[in-house]
GROMACS .gro file of N, CA and C in nm:
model
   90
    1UNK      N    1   0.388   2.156   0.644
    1UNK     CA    2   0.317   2.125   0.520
    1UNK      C    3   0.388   2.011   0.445
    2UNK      N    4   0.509   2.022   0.424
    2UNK     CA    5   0.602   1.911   0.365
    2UNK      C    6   0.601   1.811   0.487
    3UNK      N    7   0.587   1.776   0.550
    3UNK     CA    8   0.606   1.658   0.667
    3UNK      C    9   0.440   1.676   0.637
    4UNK      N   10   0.382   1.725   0.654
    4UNK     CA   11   0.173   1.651   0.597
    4UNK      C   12   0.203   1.514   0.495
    5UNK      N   13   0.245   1.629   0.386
    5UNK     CA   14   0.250   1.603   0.228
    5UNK      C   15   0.340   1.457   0.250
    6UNK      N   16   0.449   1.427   0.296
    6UNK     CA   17   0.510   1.289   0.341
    6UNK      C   18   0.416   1.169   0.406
    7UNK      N   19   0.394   1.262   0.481
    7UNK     CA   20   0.237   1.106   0.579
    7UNK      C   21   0.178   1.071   0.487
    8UNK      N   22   0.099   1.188   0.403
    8UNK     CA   23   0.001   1.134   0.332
    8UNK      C   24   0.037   1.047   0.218
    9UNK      N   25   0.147   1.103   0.145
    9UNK     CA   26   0.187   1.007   0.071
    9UNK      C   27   0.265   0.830   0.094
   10UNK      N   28   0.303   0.853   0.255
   10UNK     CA   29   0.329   0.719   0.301
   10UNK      C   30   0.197   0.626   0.296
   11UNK      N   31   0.116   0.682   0.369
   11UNK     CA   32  -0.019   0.634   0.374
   11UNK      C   33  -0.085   0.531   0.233
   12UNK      N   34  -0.098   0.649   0.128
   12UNK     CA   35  -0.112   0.613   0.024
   12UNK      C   36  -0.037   0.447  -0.055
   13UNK      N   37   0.103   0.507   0.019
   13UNK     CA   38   0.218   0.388  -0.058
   13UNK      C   39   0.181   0.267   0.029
   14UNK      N   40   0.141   0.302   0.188
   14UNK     CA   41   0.094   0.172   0.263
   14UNK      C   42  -0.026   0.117   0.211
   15UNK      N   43  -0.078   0.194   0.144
   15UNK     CA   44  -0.213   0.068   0.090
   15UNK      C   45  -0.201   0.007  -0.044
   16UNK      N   46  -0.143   0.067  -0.116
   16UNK     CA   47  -0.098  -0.014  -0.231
   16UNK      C   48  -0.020  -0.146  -0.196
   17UNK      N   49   0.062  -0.078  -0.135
   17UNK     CA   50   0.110  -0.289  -0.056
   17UNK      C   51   0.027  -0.361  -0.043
   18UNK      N   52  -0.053  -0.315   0.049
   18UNK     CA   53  -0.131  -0.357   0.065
   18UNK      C   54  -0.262  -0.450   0.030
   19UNK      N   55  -0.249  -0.401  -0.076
   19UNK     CA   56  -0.323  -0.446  -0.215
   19UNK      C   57  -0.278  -0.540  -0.266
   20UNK      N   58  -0.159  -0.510  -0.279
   20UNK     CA   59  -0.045  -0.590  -0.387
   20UNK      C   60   0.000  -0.734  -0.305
   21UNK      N   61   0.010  -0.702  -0.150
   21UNK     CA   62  -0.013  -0.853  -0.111
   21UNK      C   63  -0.117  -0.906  -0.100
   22UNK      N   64  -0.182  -0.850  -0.098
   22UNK     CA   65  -0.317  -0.952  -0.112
   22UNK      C   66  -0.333  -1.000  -0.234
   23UNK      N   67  -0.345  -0.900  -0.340
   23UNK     CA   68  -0.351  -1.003  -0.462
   23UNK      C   69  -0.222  -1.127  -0.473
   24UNK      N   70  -0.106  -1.080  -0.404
   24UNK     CA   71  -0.014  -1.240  -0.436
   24UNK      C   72  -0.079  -1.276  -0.404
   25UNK      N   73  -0.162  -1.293  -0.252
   25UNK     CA   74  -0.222  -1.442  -0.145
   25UNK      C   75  -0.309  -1.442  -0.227
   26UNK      N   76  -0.405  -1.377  -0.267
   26UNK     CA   77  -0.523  -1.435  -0.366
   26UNK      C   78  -0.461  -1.559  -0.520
   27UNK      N   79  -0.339  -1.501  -0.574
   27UNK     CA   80  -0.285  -1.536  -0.684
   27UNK      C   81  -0.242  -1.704  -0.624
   28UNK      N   82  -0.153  -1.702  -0.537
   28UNK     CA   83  -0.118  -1.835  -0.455
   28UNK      C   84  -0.236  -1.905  -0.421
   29UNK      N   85  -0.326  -1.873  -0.386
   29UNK     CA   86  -0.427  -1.939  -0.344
   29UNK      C   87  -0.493  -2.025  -0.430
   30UNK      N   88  -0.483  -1.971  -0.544
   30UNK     CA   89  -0.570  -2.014  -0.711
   30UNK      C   90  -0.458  -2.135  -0.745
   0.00000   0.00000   0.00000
């Protein structure tokens, strides 16, 4: 259950990066 609860929250933290570089490349781009 605690090793679930870890993935999922990795998961989560991988798309916020995710996000967050893209908006730099969007920000650089402008």
């Amino acid at each position: 259950m605690f090793s679930g609860h870890m993935k999922l929250l990795f998961q989560r933290n991988s798309v916020i990066n995710e996000a967050y570089r893209i908006k730099i490349v969007l920000t650089h781009l402008r």
